[in-house]
Coordinates of C-alpha atoms in Angstrom, one line a residue:
M1 CA -14.1 0.9 -26.4
R2 CA -16.6 2.8 -28.7
A3 CA -19.5 0.9 -27.1
V4 CA -18.3 1.9 -23.6
I5 CA -18.1 5.5 -24.6
V6 CA -21.5 5.5 -26.2
A7 CA -23.0 3.9 -23.1
A8 CA -21.4 6.5 -20.9
F9 CA -22.6 9.4 -23.0
V10 CA -26.1 8.0 -23.3
A11 CA -26.4 7.6 -19.6
F12 CA -25.0 11.0 -19.0
A13 CA -27.3 12.8 -21.4
L14 CA -30.4 10.9 -20.3
T15 CA -29.7 11.5 -16.6
M16 CA -28.9 15.2 -17.2
A17 CA -32.3 15.6 -19.0
L18 CA -34.5 13.4 -16.8
T19 CA -33.3 14.2 -13.3
P20 CA -34.8 17.8 -13.2
L21 CA -38.0 16.4 -14.6
A22 CA -38.1 13.7 -11.9
A23 CA -37.4 16.4 -9.3
K24 CA -40.4 18.4 -10.4
L25 CA -42.6 15.3 -10.5
F26 CA -41.5 14.1 -7.0
R27 CA -42.0 17.6 -5.7
R28 CA -45.6 17.7 -7.0
L29 CA -46.2 14.2 -5.5
K30 CA -44.8 15.6 -2.2
A31 CA -42.0 12.9 -2.3
G32 CA -39.7 15.0 -0.1
Q33 CA -36.9 13.7 2.0
P34 CA -37.7 13.7 5.8
I35 CA -34.8 15.0 7.8
R36 CA -33.6 13.5 11.1
S37 CA -34.3 15.9 14.0
D38 CA -31.2 14.7 15.8
G39 CA -28.9 15.3 12.9
P40 CA -26.9 18.5 12.1
Q41 CA -29.3 21.5 12.4
T42 CA -28.1 22.9 9.1
H43 CA -29.7 19.9 7.4
L44 CA -33.2 20.9 8.5
A45 CA -33.3 23.4 5.7
K46 CA -33.1 20.5 3.3
A47 CA -36.5 19.1 4.4
G48 CA -38.8 18.6 1.4
T49 CA -36.0 18.2 -1.1
P50 CA -37.2 15.5 -3.6
T51 CA -35.7 12.1 -3.0
M52 CA -35.7 8.7 -4.9
G53 CA -33.4 10.2 -7.5
G54 CA -31.8 6.7 -7.7
V55 CA -34.8 5.6 -9.8
V56 CA -33.6 7.9 -12.5
F57 CA -30.1 6.8 -12.8
I58 CA -31.0 3.1 -12.4
F59 CA -33.3 3.5 -15.4
T60 CA -30.8 5.5 -17.5
T61 CA -27.9 3.1 -16.7
V62 CA -30.0 0.1 -17.9
L63 CA -31.0 2.0 -21.1
A64 CA -27.4 3.0 -21.7
Y65 CA -26.2 -0.6 -21.3
V66 CA -28.7 -1.7 -24.0
A67 CA -27.5 1.1 -26.2
G68 CA -23.9 -0.1 -25.7
H69 CA -24.9 -3.6 -26.9
L70 CA -26.6 -2.1 -30.0
V71 CA -23.2 -0.5 -30.8
L72 CA -21.4 -3.9 -30.3
M73 CA -23.9 -5.6 -32.7
A74 CA -23.3 -2.9 -35.3
L75 CA -19.5 -3.1 -35.2
P76 CA -17.7 -5.6 -37.5
E77 CA -16.0 -8.5 -35.7
N78 CA -12.8 -8.1 -37.9
I79 CA -11.2 -4.6 -38.1
D80 CA -8.0 -4.2 -40.1
G81 CA -7.4 -7.9 -40.0
V82 CA -7.7 -8.1 -36.3
T83 CA -10.5 -10.3 -34.9
F84 CA -12.1 -9.0 -31.6
N85 CA -13.8 -11.4 -29.2
R86 CA -16.7 -9.4 -27.8
P87 CA -20.3 -10.2 -26.6
T88 CA -22.9 -9.1 -29.1
G89 CA -25.8 -10.4 -27.1
F90 CA -26.7 -10.1 -23.4
T91 CA -24.4 -12.2 -21.2
A92 CA -24.6 -13.9 -17.9
T93 CA -22.4 -11.2 -16.5
G94 CA -24.8 -8.5 -17.7
I95 CA -27.8 -10.4 -16.3
V96 CA -26.1 -10.8 -12.9
L97 CA -24.8 -7.2 -12.6
I98 CA -27.9 -5.4 -13.9
G99 CA -30.2 -7.7 -12.0
L100 CA -28.3 -7.1 -8.8
F101 CA -28.3 -3.4 -9.5
V102 CA -32.1 -3.2 -10.1
T103 CA -33.3 -5.5 -7.3
C104 CA -31.2 -3.8 -4.6
G105 CA -32.5 -0.5 -5.9
F106 CA -36.0 -1.8 -5.4
V107 CA -35.2 -2.6 -1.8
G108 CA -34.1 1.0 -1.4
F109 CA -37.2 2.2 -3.2
I110 CA -39.4 0.5 -0.6
D111 CA -37.5 2.2 2.1
D112 CA -37.8 5.6 0.4
W113 CA -41.5 5.1 -0.2
L114 CA -42.2 4.3 3.4
K115 CA -40.2 7.3 4.6
I116 CA -42.3 9.6 2.4
R117 CA -45.6 7.9 3.3
R118 CA -44.9 8.1 7.0
K119 CA -43.2 11.6 6.7
H120 CA -40.5 10.2 8.9
S121 CA -36.8 9.5 8.4
G122 CA -37.3 5.9 9.4
G123 CA -38.3 3.6 6.6
I124 CA -38.1 -0.2 6.7
S125 CA -36.2 -1.6 9.7
G126 CA -32.5 -2.3 9.4
R127 CA -33.1 -6.1 9.6
A128 CA -35.7 -5.9 6.8
K129 CA -33.2 -3.9 4.7
V130 CA -30.5 -6.5 5.2
F131 CA -33.0 -9.3 4.5
G132 CA -33.9 -7.7 1.2
L133 CA -30.3 -7.2 0.2
T134 CA -29.5 -10.7 1.2
I135 CA -32.3 -12.2 -0.9
A136 CA -31.2 -10.3 -4.0
A137 CA -27.5 -11.0 -3.4
T138 CA -28.2 -14.7 -2.9
I139 CA -30.2 -15.1 -6.1
F140 CA -27.6 -13.4 -8.2
G141 CA -24.7 -14.9 -6.3
I142 CA -26.0 -18.4 -7.1
L143 CA -26.4 -17.4 -10.8
A144 CA -22.8 -16.0 -10.7
V145 CA -21.3 -19.1 -9.2
Y146 CA -23.3 -21.9 -10.8
Y147 CA -24.6 -20.7 -14.1
T148 CA -22.5 -21.3 -17.2
G149 CA -23.0 -20.1 -20.7
S150 CA -21.1 -20.4 -23.9
I151 CA -18.8 -17.5 -25.0
D152 CA -19.3 -16.3 -28.5
S153 CA -21.1 -19.6 -29.5
R154 CA -18.0 -21.7 -28.6
E155 CA -18.1 -24.8 -26.4
I156 CA -16.0 -23.2 -23.7
S157 CA -18.1 -22.2 -20.7
E158 CA -17.4 -20.6 -17.4
T159 CA -19.2 -18.8 -14.6
V160 CA -19.2 -15.1 -13.7
A161 CA -17.6 -15.8 -10.3
T162 CA -15.3 -18.6 -9.3
P163 CA -14.9 -20.2 -5.8
Y164 CA -11.6 -18.4 -5.1
L165 CA -10.6 -15.2 -3.4
S166 CA -9.1 -12.6 -5.8
F167 CA -6.9 -9.5 -5.7
T168 CA -6.2 -8.6 -9.3
R169 CA -7.0 -12.2 -10.4
D170 CA -8.0 -15.5 -8.8
I171 CA -5.8 -16.6 -5.9
G172 CA -5.9 -20.3 -6.6
E173 CA -4.3 -21.3 -3.3
I174 CA -7.3 -20.0 -1.4
P175 CA -10.4 -22.0 -2.4
L176 CA -13.7 -21.1 -0.8
T177 CA -16.1 -23.7 -2.5
K178 CA -19.0 -22.5 -4.5
I179 CA -21.3 -22.2 -1.4
G180 CA -18.6 -20.2 0.4
M181 CA -18.3 -17.8 -2.6
V182 CA -22.1 -17.2 -2.6
I183 CA -21.9 -16.4 1.1
L184 CA -19.0 -14.0 0.5
I185 CA -21.0 -12.3 -2.3
V186 CA -23.9 -11.8 0.1
L187 CA -21.6 -10.3 2.7
L188 CA -19.8 -8.1 0.1
V189 CA -23.1 -6.8 -1.3
N190 CA -24.5 -6.0 2.1
A191 CA -21.3 -4.3 3.3
T192 CA -20.8 -2.2 0.2
A193 CA -24.4 -1.2 -0.2
N194 CA -24.6 -0.1 3.4
G195 CA -21.3 1.6 3.1
V196 CA -22.5 3.8 0.2
N197 CA -25.8 4.3 2.1
L198 CA -24.0 5.7 5.1
T199 CA -21.7 7.9 3.0
D200 CA -24.8 9.4 1.3
G201 CA -25.2 12.1 4.0
L202 CA -24.0 15.2 2.2
D203 CA -24.9 16.7 -1.1
G204 CA -23.0 14.9 -3.9
L205 CA -20.7 13.0 -1.6
A206 CA -21.8 9.4 -2.4
T207 CA -22.4 10.4 -6.0
G208 CA -18.9 11.6 -6.6
A209 CA -17.2 8.8 -4.7
S210 CA -19.3 6.1 -6.6
M211 CA -18.5 7.8 -9.9
M212 CA -14.7 7.4 -9.2
A213 CA -15.2 3.7 -8.4
F214 CA -17.1 3.1 -11.6
V215 CA -14.4 4.9 -13.7
A216 CA -11.9 2.6 -12.1
F217 CA -13.9 -0.5 -13.1
V218 CA -14.1 0.9 -16.6
I219 CA -10.3 1.0 -16.7
I220 CA -10.0 -2.5 -15.1
G221 CA -12.6 -4.1 -17.3
F222 CA -11.2 -2.7 -20.5
W223 CA -7.6 -3.6 -19.5
E224 CA -8.8 -7.2 -18.7
Y225 CA -10.5 -7.3 -22.1
R226 CA -7.4 -6.2 -24.0
H227 CA -5.5 -8.9 -22.2
W228 CA -8.2 -11.5 -22.1
C229 CA -7.7 -15.3 -22.1
G230 CA -10.9 -15.4 -24.2
G231 CA -12.4 -18.3 -22.3
A232 CA -9.5 -20.6 -23.1
Q233 CA -7.0 -21.9 -20.7
P234 CA -4.4 -19.2 -19.9
A235 CA -1.4 -19.5 -22.2
D236 CA 0.6 -17.3 -19.8
N237 CA 0.1 -15.5 -16.6
L238 CA -0.5 -12.1 -18.3
C239 CA -4.0 -12.8 -19.7
Y240 CA -7.0 -12.4 -17.4
D241 CA -9.4 -15.4 -17.0
V242 CA -12.5 -13.3 -16.6
R243 CA -15.8 -14.3 -18.2
D244 CA -17.0 -11.1 -19.9
P245 CA -14.5 -8.2 -19.3
L246 CA -15.9 -5.9 -21.9
E247 CA -19.3 -6.3 -20.3
I248 CA -17.8 -5.2 -17.0
A249 CA -16.4 -2.1 -18.7
L250 CA -19.7 -1.4 -20.5
I251 CA -21.8 -1.5 -17.3
A252 CA -19.3 0.4 -15.3
G253 CA -19.1 3.0 -18.1
A254 CA -22.9 3.4 -18.2
A255 CA -23.0 3.8 -14.4
A256 CA -20.2 6.3 -14.4
G257 CA -21.9 8.4 -17.1
A258 CA -25.2 8.3 -15.1
M259 CA -23.3 9.5 -12.0
F260 CA -21.7 12.4 -14.0
G261 CA -25.2 13.5 -15.0
F262 CA -26.8 13.1 -11.6
L263 CA -24.0 15.0 -9.9
W264 CA -25.0 18.1 -11.8
W265 CA -28.3 18.2 -9.9
N266 CA -27.2 16.5 -6.7
T267 CA -24.2 18.8 -5.9
S268 CA -24.7 21.4 -3.1
P269 CA -27.3 22.7 -2.8
A270 CA -28.9 19.4 -4.0
Q271 CA -32.1 19.7 -6.1
I272 CA -32.8 16.0 -5.6
F273 CA -31.4 13.3 -3.4
M274 CA -30.6 9.7 -4.6
G275 CA -32.3 8.2 -1.6
D276 CA -31.8 4.6 -0.5
S277 CA -33.0 3.5 -3.9
G278 CA -29.8 5.1 -5.3
S279 CA -27.3 4.3 -2.6
L280 CA -28.2 0.6 -2.1
S281 CA -28.2 0.0 -5.8
L282 CA -24.8 1.7 -6.3
G283 CA -23.2 -0.2 -3.5
A284 CA -24.5 -3.5 -4.8
L285 CA -23.3 -2.8 -8.3
I286 CA -19.8 -1.8 -7.1
A287 CA -19.6 -5.1 -5.2
G288 CA -20.9 -7.0 -8.2
L289 CA -18.2 -5.4 -10.4
A290 CA -15.6 -6.5 -7.9
F291 CA -16.4 -10.2 -8.0
A292 CA -17.1 -10.2 -11.7
S293 CA -13.7 -8.6 -12.5
K294 CA -12.0 -10.8 -9.8
T295 CA -10.8 -7.9 -7.7
I296 CA -12.5 -8.8 -4.4
L297 CA -9.6 -8.0 -2.1
L298 CA -8.9 -4.8 -4.1
L299 CA -12.4 -3.5 -3.3
P300 CA -11.6 -2.3 0.3
I301 CA -8.8 -0.1 -1.2
L302 CA -10.8 1.2 -4.1
G303 CA -13.8 1.9 -1.9
A304 CA -11.8 3.0 1.2
L305 CA -14.1 6.0 1.8
F306 CA -17.0 3.7 2.2
V307 CA -15.0 1.5 4.6
I308 CA -14.0 4.5 6.7
T309 CA -17.5 5.8 6.9
T310 CA -18.8 2.4 8.0
A311 CA -16.0 1.9 10.5
S312 CA -16.8 5.3 12.1
V313 CA -20.4 4.1 12.8
M314 CA -19.2 0.8 14.2
I315 CA -16.7 2.5 16.4
Q316 CA -19.3 5.0 17.6
V317 CA -21.8 2.4 18.5
T318 CA -19.3 0.0 20.1
S319 CA -17.8 2.8 22.2
F320 CA -21.2 4.1 23.4
K321 CA -22.4 0.6 24.3
L322 CA -19.2 -0.4 26.2
T323 CA -18.3 2.9 27.8
G324 CA -21.2 5.3 27.4
R325 CA -19.0 7.7 25.6
R326 CA -18.9 8.8 21.9
V327 CA -15.7 8.9 19.9
F328 CA -17.2 11.3 17.3
R329 CA -19.5 14.2 17.8
M330 CA -21.8 12.4 15.4
S331 CA -21.5 9.5 13.1
P332 CA -21.1 8.8 10.2
I333 CA -17.8 10.6 10.3
Q334 CA -18.7 13.3 7.8
H335 CA -21.2 14.7 10.3
H336 CA -18.4 14.9 12.9
F337 CA -16.7 17.6 10.9
E338 CA -20.0 19.6 10.6
L339 CA -20.1 20.0 14.4
G340 CA -17.8 21.6 16.9
E341 CA -16.0 24.9 17.1
N342 CA -13.9 24.4 13.9
R343 CA -16.7 23.1 11.9
W344 CA -16.2 22.6 8.1
S345 CA -18.7 23.7 5.6
E346 CA -20.6 21.0 3.7
V347 CA -18.9 21.8 0.5
T348 CA -15.4 21.6 2.2
I349 CA -16.2 18.2 3.6
V350 CA -17.5 16.8 0.3
V351 CA -14.5 18.1 -1.7
R352 CA -12.0 16.8 0.9
F353 CA -13.7 13.4 1.1
W354 CA -13.7 13.3 -2.7
I355 CA -9.9 13.8 -2.6
I356 CA -9.6 10.9 -0.2
A357 CA -11.8 8.7 -2.5
G358 CA -9.7 9.8 -5.5
I359 CA -6.4 8.9 -3.8
C360 CA -7.7 5.5 -2.7
T361 CA -9.0 4.8 -6.2
A362 CA -5.7 5.8 -7.8
L363 CA -3.9 3.6 -5.2
A364 CA -6.1 0.6 -6.1
L365 CA -5.4 1.1 -9.8
G366 CA -1.7 1.4 -9.0
F367 CA -1.9 -2.0 -7.3
F368 CA -3.8 -3.5 -10.2
F369 CA -1.3 -2.4 -12.8
A370 CA 1.7 -3.0 -10.6
D371 CA 0.7 -6.7 -10.4
F372 CA 0.5 -6.9 -14.2
L373 CA 4.0 -5.3 -14.5
R374 CA 5.3 -7.7 -11.9
I375 CA 4.1 -10.7 -13.9
A376 CA 5.2 -9.2 -17.2
G377 CA 8.7 -8.5 -15.8

């Protein structure tokens, strides 16, 4: 747990220190966020706010992950007569999750850069964005499903992801095949990345919601580590057959710490936006943590705010195409509450949506631990 705490603190401290410096640099480079003219009129005042803040917390998360591993290498393997199975080197899980995080962030960076260069809110096309995310998800999905590596120098080997659906652990009765799992990972990464991207419309909204998701994965990952099968065949149904659970907690902790630090500067009024480089990378990492921790079907509950936001856009588009009428004043749904006679302030919307995200995160953790108690009982 010490390595997770160190990683979270390093990410927090670095992000707190580097974000304002990045904001000043981007402002000098005139890397300001173009604002949609057809969006809420109150957002026009945000024009010119530095964007691409995601570059900062991607960088600090990776550094914090490395720092966490340095702590793991320094800790003794035997403490008070108890031997701990933990990764001291970089693992397949780390490579897959960090690789997915960085490459999807690069897709978003291209989108942000084009927006700044063109001085227009339209970056790369939607199809190009999906193509980029699909390529990244396919590469790391294949690694997750097909690549095996030894655990702590033992002969036992397993992959990051297995060809089964999962809720709090694998559902063995529902096989997907390895190709099917790669396809599911691609769909999951695209859906979650775009969900976070659509949620990132108000100051601090996506940052706070993502932070809650990462904290949840810290808890899930560390619990799985404390009840880990250790790469062996499960002796009972209580242990979790996950490849590198401590690695999951470590990466999630680093990301959560980075979000805490970034939120200081991203909360209303935001001094910097995360941009697509931030939102796409966060969504991809959340999806990656779900398949690595074998909580795929738990993800829609944990990330329900992202699901609601995406659903509001789909409902709006479908309704307008079929009937010519709009269900919401504007989509995504957070903008609906900014318009109309009883409009909510931006801060009110953000806080209330955070409450929704917090309730859904707590509900997901409740399901996770309820399943453990069910098996234990």
